[in-house]
Amino acid sequence: MKAVNRLLLLWLCTLVQEWTSCMCEEVSSSPTSVNPCCYYPCQNRGICVRYGLDQYQCDCTRTGYYGENCTIPEFWSRVCEFVKPSPDTIHYILTHFYWIWSLINKTFLRDWLMYKVLTVRADLIPSPPTYNSKYGYLNWESYYNSSYYTRILPPVPLDCPTPMGTKGKMELPEPKLLVEKFLLRREFRPDPQGTNLMFAFFAQHFTHQFFKTHNRMGRGFTRGLGHGVDAGHIYGDNLARQLKLRLHKDGKMKYQMINGEMYPPTVLETNVSMNYHESVPPEKQMAIGQEVFGLLPGLSMYATLWLREHNRVCDILKKEHPTWGDEQLFQTTRLIIIGETIRIVIEDYVQHLSGYQLKLKFDPALLFNSQFQYQNRIALEFNQLYHWHPLMPNSFFIDGTEISYNDFMFNTSILTHYGVEKLVQAFSNQAAGQIGGAQNLPHIVAGVAEGIIKESRQLRLQPFNEYRKRFNLNPYRSFNEFTADKEIARELEELYGDIDAMEFYPGLLVEKTRPGAIFGESMVEMGAPFSLKGLLGNPICSPEYWKPSTFGGHTGFDIVNSATLKRLVCLNTKRCPYVSFHVPPPDYEHKNSGDSHAEL
């Protein structure tokens, strides 16, 4: 009996040991609790709030949806979902049916449709700002500290299983590999919309007044005091730089005369710091509001045009207001220049980019009866999105001469040798590249693209599909749906493992383009809200500012209200060249581009 008891006791001890060992293995092999917000469970702009270790709640307040994950539409949301056409359908309607739109553009419907375009787009951008790169939740610092770029979506939580949340591989592909495989140009592919280099340089020139990453502080910081169109690329982004560039007489900016024409002054004359290659002597370095604009003659050309326009407007205001001093003439002219810029961007630049048959209109009064907030903060995603380097060609053709990048960059003599008219003519005639559709990035900026991808990882941008959902687009279900190229789709799946792990910037450039368009659906649907909110959120567009007295009276107001790209060029050159954001049509006769100042 004692032997049986001993055997029974031994069996029990063994059983306990095996059970204990098994439990220990289970505990040691079980994964730590995953942050449930890493799954992005909250839909339709719901906010994920984590509780405990593995619990969450979705805040569906004012989303139009309810339920555990904000997926059940309320009545009016259900109605809107039923009747609202897809973004591609809306785009098709707006870009086709020329004869119908030519009639609509002459009626009150144009104003109503423009109002809808502005409000629907702008409502997608939160105001006041929400997140920044330090905080993934709302707090006072995100609102108050304007040295940060704001963010539309919070960063990917630090404790997620994979870099993009829970989907995809444990390690993302090397940026250099992504650029070489999917972004670098094999053969120059011109934009099918007919976009030219005049557009490409305008895009770069215009955006550098509000994209000013403060690298020394960190990639999520901006060193600009303003977060919108402030003409800081013309006047400098701080008062000290502005004062060095000003003539301090009659409101004008400093300048130099070369071959009887006005150009920006030299660095020697102004003592303004500029980023030139060391091989460029100081007497050849032009002093411009934005310190990097000596990089390309196309940027210096636009800087010259705006310098001439500023001083031209000063002369007009001086005649109208002989009692005004230098400061009032300068400040009022700056407001006029900002107004001209916004009008040109909406009615020329965005009009061309959109391809719409609806004739876009810059009229701030359209929004005066709506609850529109006149403030803006530049978003990190907007900064990432606007890297449109595929626009650049392989070389430049000016007055019958082909110029390589090595001879083009930092070469101010190109501007002064050929003159503004010949550069405008050349850039208006040369096609720019298609931005979307993959494999059209010039090799010379490969390092820039790698840096953008590295930056997005450092700042933990959410996956491309999460941004599509945020801007009311359906997420892609596969790489084959995302791109029309089956080989690219296969390689992307091999590298990322899951379409829901696709990164933001590569996604924008590789996504299949709309038929005959410069880029894909996502670039338009995400970029347009940022752009229109930033333009119409400018203080000069508010009811308090938008009146003749702000611009020195009706004469100054008329300058703003009549601004076009063609007027900017032709009122500041001796001869009016062909000027457009579109390459000339096949039947265009260059004799039509002669002396056309009378038409202005």
XYZ file of C-alpha atoms in Angstrom:
600
model
C 0.000 0.000 0.000
C 2.828 2.341 0.852
C 4.396 1.556 -2.535
C 1.137 2.453 -4.293
C 0.932 5.722 -2.340
C 4.495 6.533 -3.279
C 3.754 5.829 -6.939
C 0.588 7.924 -6.767
C 2.458 10.805 -5.111
C 5.243 10.572 -7.698
C 2.700 10.631 -10.532
C 0.989 13.700 -9.043
C 4.299 15.525 -8.643
C 5.231 14.711 -12.229
C 1.820 15.914 -13.418
C 2.185 19.168 -11.474
C 5.705 19.717 -12.846
C 4.548 19.097 -16.422
C 1.540 21.410 -15.944
C 3.713 24.114 -14.378
C 6.287 23.769 -17.142
C 3.575 23.963 -19.780
C 2.102 27.080 -18.185
C 5.512 28.712 -18.027
C 6.111 27.945 -21.722
C 2.693 29.389 -22.573
C 3.376 32.586 -20.664
C 6.879 32.950 -22.027
C 5.771 32.272 -25.611
C 2.630 34.445 -25.531
C 3.159 37.844 -27.155
C 2.954 40.999 -25.131
C -0.310 42.868 -25.436
C -0.614 44.677 -28.776
C -1.851 48.233 -28.765
C -5.301 47.780 -30.341
C -5.038 51.169 -32.057
C -2.249 49.651 -34.190
C -5.038 47.908 -36.118
C -6.602 51.303 -37.032
C -10.021 49.976 -35.981
C -11.863 53.310 -35.982
C -13.324 54.173 -39.383
C -14.842 57.330 -40.887
C -12.556 59.714 -38.944
C -13.346 58.102 -35.591
C -10.644 58.549 -32.920
C -9.068 55.476 -31.297
C -8.514 55.779 -27.521
C -6.665 52.966 -25.762
C -7.808 51.634 -22.376
C -5.815 49.248 -20.215
C -3.488 46.943 -22.129
C -5.683 45.646 -24.917
C -8.925 47.616 -24.857
C -9.972 50.588 -26.985
C -12.930 52.799 -27.734
C -13.736 54.731 -30.901
C -14.921 58.299 -30.444
C -17.452 58.768 -33.259
C -18.533 62.273 -32.238
C -19.762 64.313 -35.226
C -18.529 61.768 -37.754
C -22.010 60.867 -38.961
C -21.391 57.266 -37.899
C -21.800 55.191 -34.744
C -21.085 51.695 -33.461
C -18.031 50.064 -31.939
C -15.781 51.097 -34.848
C -17.798 54.046 -36.237
C -18.992 51.953 -39.164
C -22.789 52.289 -38.896
C -24.001 55.368 -40.805
C -26.557 57.712 -39.330
C -29.596 58.512 -41.474
C -28.158 61.441 -43.430
C -24.813 59.708 -43.828
C -26.631 56.748 -45.323
C -28.465 59.065 -47.725
C -25.199 60.771 -48.735
C -23.503 57.422 -49.287
C -26.364 56.381 -51.547
C -26.541 59.500 -53.739
C -22.933 60.711 -53.733
C -21.000 59.743 -56.874
C -17.453 58.419 -56.596
C -14.480 60.819 -56.869
C -13.633 59.315 -60.264
C -17.174 59.955 -61.514
C -17.084 63.564 -60.308
C -13.665 64.040 -61.922
C -14.928 62.619 -65.206
C -17.939 64.952 -65.236
C -15.768 67.989 -64.438
C -13.204 67.171 -67.129
C -15.591 66.299 -69.974
C -18.749 67.724 -71.655
C -17.112 70.946 -72.863
C -20.266 72.442 -74.421
C -22.314 72.020 -71.249
C -19.600 73.592 -69.125
C -19.136 76.486 -71.550
C -22.776 77.383 -70.867
C -22.547 76.825 -67.094
C -19.464 79.057 -66.877
C -21.598 81.989 -68.080
C -24.322 81.586 -65.459
C -24.785 81.875 -61.689
C -24.180 78.124 -61.489
C -20.451 78.780 -61.834
C -20.410 80.671 -58.521
C -22.508 78.017 -56.785
C -20.305 75.181 -58.033
C -17.148 77.075 -57.096
C -18.568 77.546 -53.600
C -19.213 73.789 -53.359
C -15.716 72.959 -54.610
C -14.158 75.247 -51.982
C -16.267 74.158 -49.018
C -16.279 70.417 -49.725
C -12.516 70.378 -50.215
C -11.641 72.691 -47.330
C -13.879 70.807 -44.870
C -11.509 67.831 -45.134
C -8.737 69.837 -43.445
C -9.117 70.219 -39.664
C -9.120 73.765 -38.359
C -7.747 74.452 -35.797
C -4.850 71.982 -36.268
C -4.843 68.621 -34.531
C -1.662 66.538 -34.271
C 2.054 67.031 -34.675
C 5.047 64.700 -34.825
C 5.528 64.681 -31.062
C 1.963 63.993 -29.981
C -0.473 61.392 -31.282
C -3.356 62.947 -29.369
C -4.931 66.401 -29.097
C -3.197 68.798 -26.734
C -2.468 72.490 -26.365
C 1.090 72.174 -27.669
C -0.130 70.789 -31.000
C -2.338 73.849 -31.442
C -0.109 76.519 -29.989
C 3.400 75.548 -31.111
C 3.493 76.662 -34.754
C 7.146 75.634 -35.113
C 5.772 72.158 -35.857
C 4.149 71.089 -39.076
C 0.665 69.921 -38.193
C -0.514 66.419 -39.147
C -3.766 65.077 -40.529
C -3.310 61.635 -38.981
C -1.387 60.895 -35.773
C 1.888 58.951 -35.962
C 1.890 55.155 -35.984
C 2.075 54.157 -32.278
C 5.570 53.234 -31.122
C 4.504 49.863 -29.693
C 3.039 48.345 -32.867
C 4.160 44.891 -34.088
C 5.229 46.202 -37.522
C 6.500 49.613 -38.710
C 3.137 50.330 -40.383
C 0.908 49.017 -37.572
C 0.076 45.327 -37.729
C 0.248 44.630 -41.461
C 3.283 43.998 -43.626
C 6.766 42.788 -42.831
C 8.824 43.437 -39.741
C 11.263 45.544 -41.761
C 10.427 47.997 -44.516
C 12.298 47.890 -47.846
C 15.472 49.928 -48.171
C 14.649 53.461 -49.451
C 17.406 53.225 -52.054
C 15.914 49.994 -53.385
C 12.421 51.506 -53.582
C 13.698 54.536 -55.471
C 15.716 52.465 -57.930
C 12.969 49.915 -58.594
C 9.839 52.055 -58.660
C 10.674 55.743 -58.952
C 13.753 56.337 -61.121
C 13.158 57.260 -64.754
C 13.811 54.672 -67.450
C 12.776 57.009 -70.258
C 11.333 60.516 -70.006
C 7.539 60.311 -70.018
C 5.902 63.686 -70.785
C 2.744 64.662 -68.954
C -0.259 63.795 -71.168
C -2.049 66.942 -69.923
C 0.554 69.077 -71.688
C 2.128 70.530 -68.547
C 5.328 72.478 -69.250
C 8.404 73.685 -67.357
C 6.799 77.077 -66.747
C 4.392 75.177 -64.498
C 7.147 73.051 -62.964
C 9.233 76.044 -61.885
C 6.157 77.929 -60.673
C 5.236 74.964 -58.455
C 8.692 74.908 -56.918
C 8.894 78.685 -56.574
C 5.411 79.093 -55.091
C 5.584 76.296 -52.514
C 8.927 77.312 -51.006
C 7.229 80.187 -49.207
C 5.495 77.723 -46.859
C 7.522 74.484 -47.068
C 10.528 75.373 -44.921
C 11.599 72.324 -42.941
C 13.878 73.201 -40.022
C 16.371 70.372 -40.370
C 18.468 71.390 -37.386
C 15.475 71.032 -35.062
C 14.021 67.950 -36.725
C 12.102 66.865 -39.799
C 8.732 67.628 -38.231
C 9.577 71.297 -37.679
C 9.171 74.347 -39.898
C 11.287 77.462 -39.528
C 8.752 79.694 -41.237
C 6.781 82.148 -39.144
C 3.865 81.907 -41.540
C 1.918 78.817 -42.568
C 0.586 79.954 -45.912
C 0.931 82.387 -48.796
C 2.903 85.275 -47.295
C 5.288 86.029 -50.207
C 8.186 85.197 -47.876
C 9.994 83.689 -50.858
C 10.097 87.211 -52.323
C 10.661 89.310 -49.203
C 12.421 86.873 -46.875
C 10.945 84.822 -44.043
C 12.148 87.187 -41.308
C 12.315 90.939 -40.786
C 16.123 91.165 -40.821
C 16.308 89.566 -44.276
C 13.444 91.707 -45.545
C 15.142 94.937 -44.471
C 18.353 93.968 -46.265
C 16.448 93.351 -49.493
C 14.462 96.591 -49.381
C 15.556 99.802 -51.063
C 13.927 101.870 -48.279
C 12.661 104.360 -50.818
C 9.164 104.523 -52.335
C 8.390 101.049 -50.951
C 10.653 99.340 -53.483
C 13.003 96.375 -53.347
C 16.702 96.618 -54.190
C 17.704 95.686 -57.717
C 20.504 95.849 -60.267
C 20.302 96.820 -63.940
C 21.861 94.492 -66.524
C 21.537 95.252 -70.242
C 18.909 97.835 -69.384
C 16.711 95.369 -67.458
C 15.949 94.891 -63.761
C 17.261 91.860 -61.869
C 17.660 90.940 -58.179
C 20.616 92.652 -56.470
C 23.869 90.895 -55.654
C 24.806 89.269 -52.367
C 27.692 91.752 -52.107
C 25.285 94.681 -52.250
C 22.755 93.328 -49.753
C 24.800 91.143 -47.405
C 22.028 88.546 -47.612
C 23.020 84.908 -47.163
C 22.268 82.617 -50.118
C 22.919 78.930 -50.792
C 25.159 78.951 -53.849
C 27.858 76.547 -54.907
C 31.276 77.751 -53.798
C 32.326 78.107 -57.430
C 29.886 81.025 -57.925
C 31.608 84.332 -57.008
C 29.652 86.720 -54.699
C 29.273 89.325 -57.457
C 27.394 86.708 -59.523
C 25.175 85.566 -56.655
C 21.696 87.100 -56.740
C 20.098 88.034 -53.412
C 16.537 86.660 -53.271
C 13.967 86.237 -50.510
C 14.323 82.441 -50.506
C 17.960 81.449 -49.979
C 17.875 78.374 -52.259
C 16.486 80.122 -55.346
C 19.943 80.528 -56.859
C 19.868 76.773 -57.462
C 17.964 76.861 -60.766
C 17.568 79.689 -63.328
C 13.839 78.897 -63.512
C 13.489 79.928 -59.865
C 15.616 83.052 -60.379
C 13.428 83.921 -63.380
C 10.264 83.922 -61.261
C 12.069 85.868 -58.516
C 12.970 88.483 -61.140
C 9.380 88.709 -62.397
C 7.988 89.250 -58.892
C 10.711 91.800 -58.094
C 9.769 93.776 -61.206
C 6.061 93.442 -60.398
C 6.592 94.697 -56.847
C 8.476 97.778 -57.994
C 5.967 98.388 -60.815
C 3.071 98.349 -58.339
C 4.998 100.683 -56.023
C 5.217 103.237 -58.834
C 1.452 102.990 -59.407
C 0.648 103.408 -55.705
C 3.102 106.316 -55.381
C 1.181 108.222 -58.072
C -2.131 107.422 -56.390
C -0.897 108.295 -52.890
C 1.874 110.934 -53.034
C 1.632 111.422 -49.246
C 2.434 107.806 -48.406
C 5.844 106.973 -47.025
C 8.139 104.074 -47.841
C 6.667 101.719 -45.231
C 3.032 102.073 -46.265
C 3.897 101.731 -49.934
C 5.894 98.568 -49.235
C 3.310 96.943 -46.958
C 0.369 97.696 -49.257
C 2.272 96.434 -52.296
C 3.056 93.222 -50.456
C -0.670 92.639 -49.867
C -1.303 93.215 -53.580
C 1.437 90.729 -54.503
C -0.100 88.128 -52.162
C -3.504 88.719 -53.773
C -2.060 88.404 -57.273
C -0.321 85.183 -56.279
C -3.505 83.560 -54.961
C -5.488 84.550 -58.046
C -2.841 83.174 -60.418
C -2.604 79.953 -58.407
C -6.361 79.318 -58.463
C -7.329 80.581 -61.913
C -4.210 79.555 -63.872
C -2.220 76.968 -61.897
C -4.974 74.891 -60.243
C -7.181 75.339 -63.312
C -4.520 73.718 -65.483
C -3.692 71.023 -62.956
C -7.319 69.983 -62.446
C -8.195 69.720 -66.129
C -11.694 70.899 -65.155
C -14.068 72.335 -67.743
C -15.584 74.335 -64.877
C -13.820 77.694 -64.967
C -12.361 78.161 -61.500
C -12.826 81.537 -59.846
C -10.984 83.391 -57.104
C -13.731 85.243 -55.260
C -13.360 85.253 -51.464
C -16.871 86.739 -51.109
C -18.308 83.330 -52.052
C -17.431 82.131 -48.548
C -18.536 85.139 -46.526
C -21.857 83.557 -45.507
C -20.277 80.268 -44.444
C -18.465 79.302 -41.253
C -15.017 79.453 -42.822
C -11.963 79.870 -40.585
C -9.298 82.246 -41.882
C -6.251 80.463 -40.567
C -3.986 77.742 -41.861
C -1.254 75.399 -40.696
C 0.959 73.560 -43.145
C 0.689 69.799 -42.723
C 3.571 67.360 -42.846
C 1.582 65.227 -45.302
C 1.148 68.209 -47.642
C 4.888 68.813 -47.549
C 5.572 65.162 -48.383
C 2.931 65.071 -51.101
C 4.254 68.120 -52.956
C 7.630 66.660 -53.937
C 6.888 66.678 -57.663
C 10.392 66.116 -59.001
C 9.204 63.921 -61.918
C 8.170 67.217 -63.557
C 11.830 67.938 -64.290
C 13.230 66.901 -67.715
C 16.547 65.230 -68.498
C 17.975 68.491 -69.868
C 16.825 71.987 -70.798
C 16.337 73.553 -74.245
C 16.759 77.334 -74.424
C 16.921 79.302 -77.667
C 18.061 76.263 -79.649
C 20.676 75.116 -77.115
C 20.487 71.967 -74.996
C 21.767 72.573 -71.452
C 22.604 69.761 -69.038
C 21.874 69.844 -65.316
C 25.545 70.430 -64.531
C 25.537 73.586 -66.673
C 22.052 74.643 -65.524
C 22.341 74.491 -61.754
C 23.622 77.568 -59.861
C 24.156 79.309 -63.202
C 22.808 82.846 -62.846
C 24.381 83.829 -66.171
C 21.693 81.791 -67.986
C 19.069 84.228 -66.731
C 21.047 87.383 -67.536
C 22.418 86.064 -70.855
C 19.122 84.933 -72.369
C 16.835 87.321 -70.489
C 13.421 86.686 -68.961
C 11.521 86.650 -72.280
C 13.607 83.851 -73.813
C 13.451 81.770 -70.628
C 9.667 82.141 -70.452
C 9.402 81.189 -74.111
C 11.667 78.169 -73.625
C 10.021 76.898 -70.440
C 6.518 77.387 -71.874
C 7.443 75.279 -74.894
C 9.242 72.410 -73.141
C 7.116 69.572 -71.763
C 7.318 68.576 -68.110
C 7.227 64.964 -66.940
C 4.227 63.009 -65.688
C 4.301 62.895 -61.891
C 2.341 59.707 -61.195
C 2.522 56.242 -62.662
C 5.980 55.260 -61.361
C 9.477 55.335 -62.862
C 9.702 58.950 -64.051
C 11.957 60.544 -61.413
C 15.192 62.164 -62.740
C 18.309 60.375 -61.505
C 19.797 63.653 -60.249
C 17.192 63.862 -57.442
C 17.273 60.202 -56.405
C 18.810 61.208 -53.076
C 15.956 63.631 -52.410
C 13.376 60.864 -52.876
C 15.322 58.568 -50.548
C 15.359 61.343 -47.957
C 11.575 61.782 -48.174
C 11.006 58.071 -47.522
C 13.446 58.100 -44.599
C 11.726 61.190 -43.208
C 8.293 59.561 -43.398
C 9.593 56.579 -41.410
C 11.296 58.755 -38.834
C 8.013 60.637 -38.358
C 5.966 57.387 -38.511
C 3.431 58.319 -41.176
C 0.478 55.960 -41.332
C 0.016 53.661 -44.355
C -1.149 54.965 -47.716
C -4.531 53.236 -47.403
C -5.237 54.965 -44.073
C -4.789 58.312 -45.802
C -7.083 57.232 -48.610
C -9.781 56.454 -46.050
C -9.181 59.798 -44.310
C -9.890 61.607 -47.591
C -13.038 59.587 -48.327
C -11.417 57.219 -50.816
C -11.818 53.461 -50.810
C -8.666 51.657 -49.675
C -6.958 49.516 -52.286
C -7.547 45.801 -51.788
C -4.445 44.596 -53.609
C -1.314 45.815 -55.350
C -2.843 44.772 -58.681
C -5.705 47.206 -58.044
C -3.225 49.899 -56.953
C -1.034 49.841 -60.082
C -1.719 48.857 -63.669
C 1.761 47.320 -64.029
C 1.616 43.644 -62.981
C 5.383 43.353 -62.545
C 5.493 46.388 -60.258
C 2.527 44.970 -58.315
C 4.336 41.659 -57.855
C 7.564 43.320 -56.678
C 5.714 45.618 -54.273
C 3.899 42.677 -52.725
C 7.194 40.828 -52.362
C 8.788 43.791 -50.569
C 5.868 45.048 -48.436
C 3.881 41.848 -47.940
C 0.516 43.629 -47.741
C -1.158 46.532 -49.545
C -2.109 47.932 -46.123
C 1.611 48.381 -45.395
C 2.233 50.539 -48.498
C 3.935 53.807 -47.553
C 2.505 57.286 -48.184
C 5.009 58.931 -50.569
C 5.847 55.894 -52.722
C 2.112 55.236 -52.883
C 1.417 58.672 -54.346
C 4.091 58.393 -57.047
C 3.534 54.752 -58.031
C -0.284 54.750 -58.002
C -1.854 54.296 -61.448
C -2.755 57.605 -63.054
C -6.184 58.667 -64.180
C -6.593 58.397 -67.979
C -4.676 61.225 -69.654
C -3.846 62.825 -66.295
C -0.649 64.004 -64.633
C -1.106 61.789 -61.577
C -3.472 59.401 -59.815
C -6.678 59.796 -57.847
C -5.010 60.065 -54.429
C -2.733 63.006 -55.280
C -5.724 65.041 -56.469
C -8.139 64.105 -53.709
C -5.556 64.644 -50.951
C -3.677 67.609 -52.407
C -6.628 69.796 -53.449
C -8.091 70.195 -49.923
C -4.721 71.291 -48.513
C -4.213 73.734 -51.357
C -7.639 75.377 -51.390
C -7.857 75.620 -47.594
C -4.438 77.281 -47.492
C -5.265 79.746 -50.266
C -8.730 80.815 -49.100
C -7.706 80.684 -45.428
C -5.352 83.601 -46.066
C -6.255 86.735 -44.059
C -6.619 88.860 -47.210
C -9.554 86.614 -48.186
C -11.488 87.434 -44.997
C -14.382 89.931 -44.911
C -12.233 92.342 -42.880
C -9.451 92.447 -45.475
C -11.133 91.776 -48.824
C -12.028 95.349 -49.778
C -10.405 98.061 -51.953
C -8.956 100.072 -49.049
C -6.744 97.135 -48.031
C -4.980 97.356 -51.383
C -4.672 101.145 -51.571
C -8.018 101.760 -53.258
C -9.722 100.573 -56.422
C -6.570 100.781 -58.529
C -4.691 98.344 -56.296
C -7.794 96.148 -55.948
C -8.096 96.027 -59.733
C -4.482 94.840 -59.999
C -5.354 91.898 -57.746
C -8.611 91.134 -59.526
C -7.059 91.172 -63.008
C -3.920 89.156 -62.227
C -2.967 86.329 -64.587
C 0.255 84.527 -65.378
C 0.354 86.262 -68.748
C -0.060 89.717 -67.221
C 2.662 88.992 -64.653
C 5.097 88.236 -67.470
C 4.013 90.672 -70.148
C 3.697 93.740 -67.902
C 7.273 93.175 -66.766
C 9.026 92.425 -70.062
C 9.705 94.468 -73.199
C 8.229 91.793 -75.455
C 5.344 89.485 -74.633
C 6.432 85.883 -75.342
C 4.239 82.789 -75.474
C 3.424 82.227 -71.794
C 1.299 79.450 -70.366
C 1.354 76.452 -68.036
C 0.538 74.325 -71.094
C 2.782 73.572 -74.050
C 1.558 75.318 -77.223
C -1.173 73.508 -79.165
C -0.008 71.859 -82.419
C -1.555 74.588 -84.572
C -0.126 77.444 -82.519
C 1.567 80.116 -84.626
C 4.379 81.928 -82.893
C 3.468 85.147 -84.634
C 0.541 85.333 -82.194
C 2.986 85.663 -79.306
C 4.454 88.938 -80.512
C 3.704 92.351 -79.085
C 0.441 91.685 -77.272
C 0.762 94.247 -74.480
C -2.278 96.014 -75.919
C -4.428 93.012 -74.996
C -3.453 93.416 -71.338
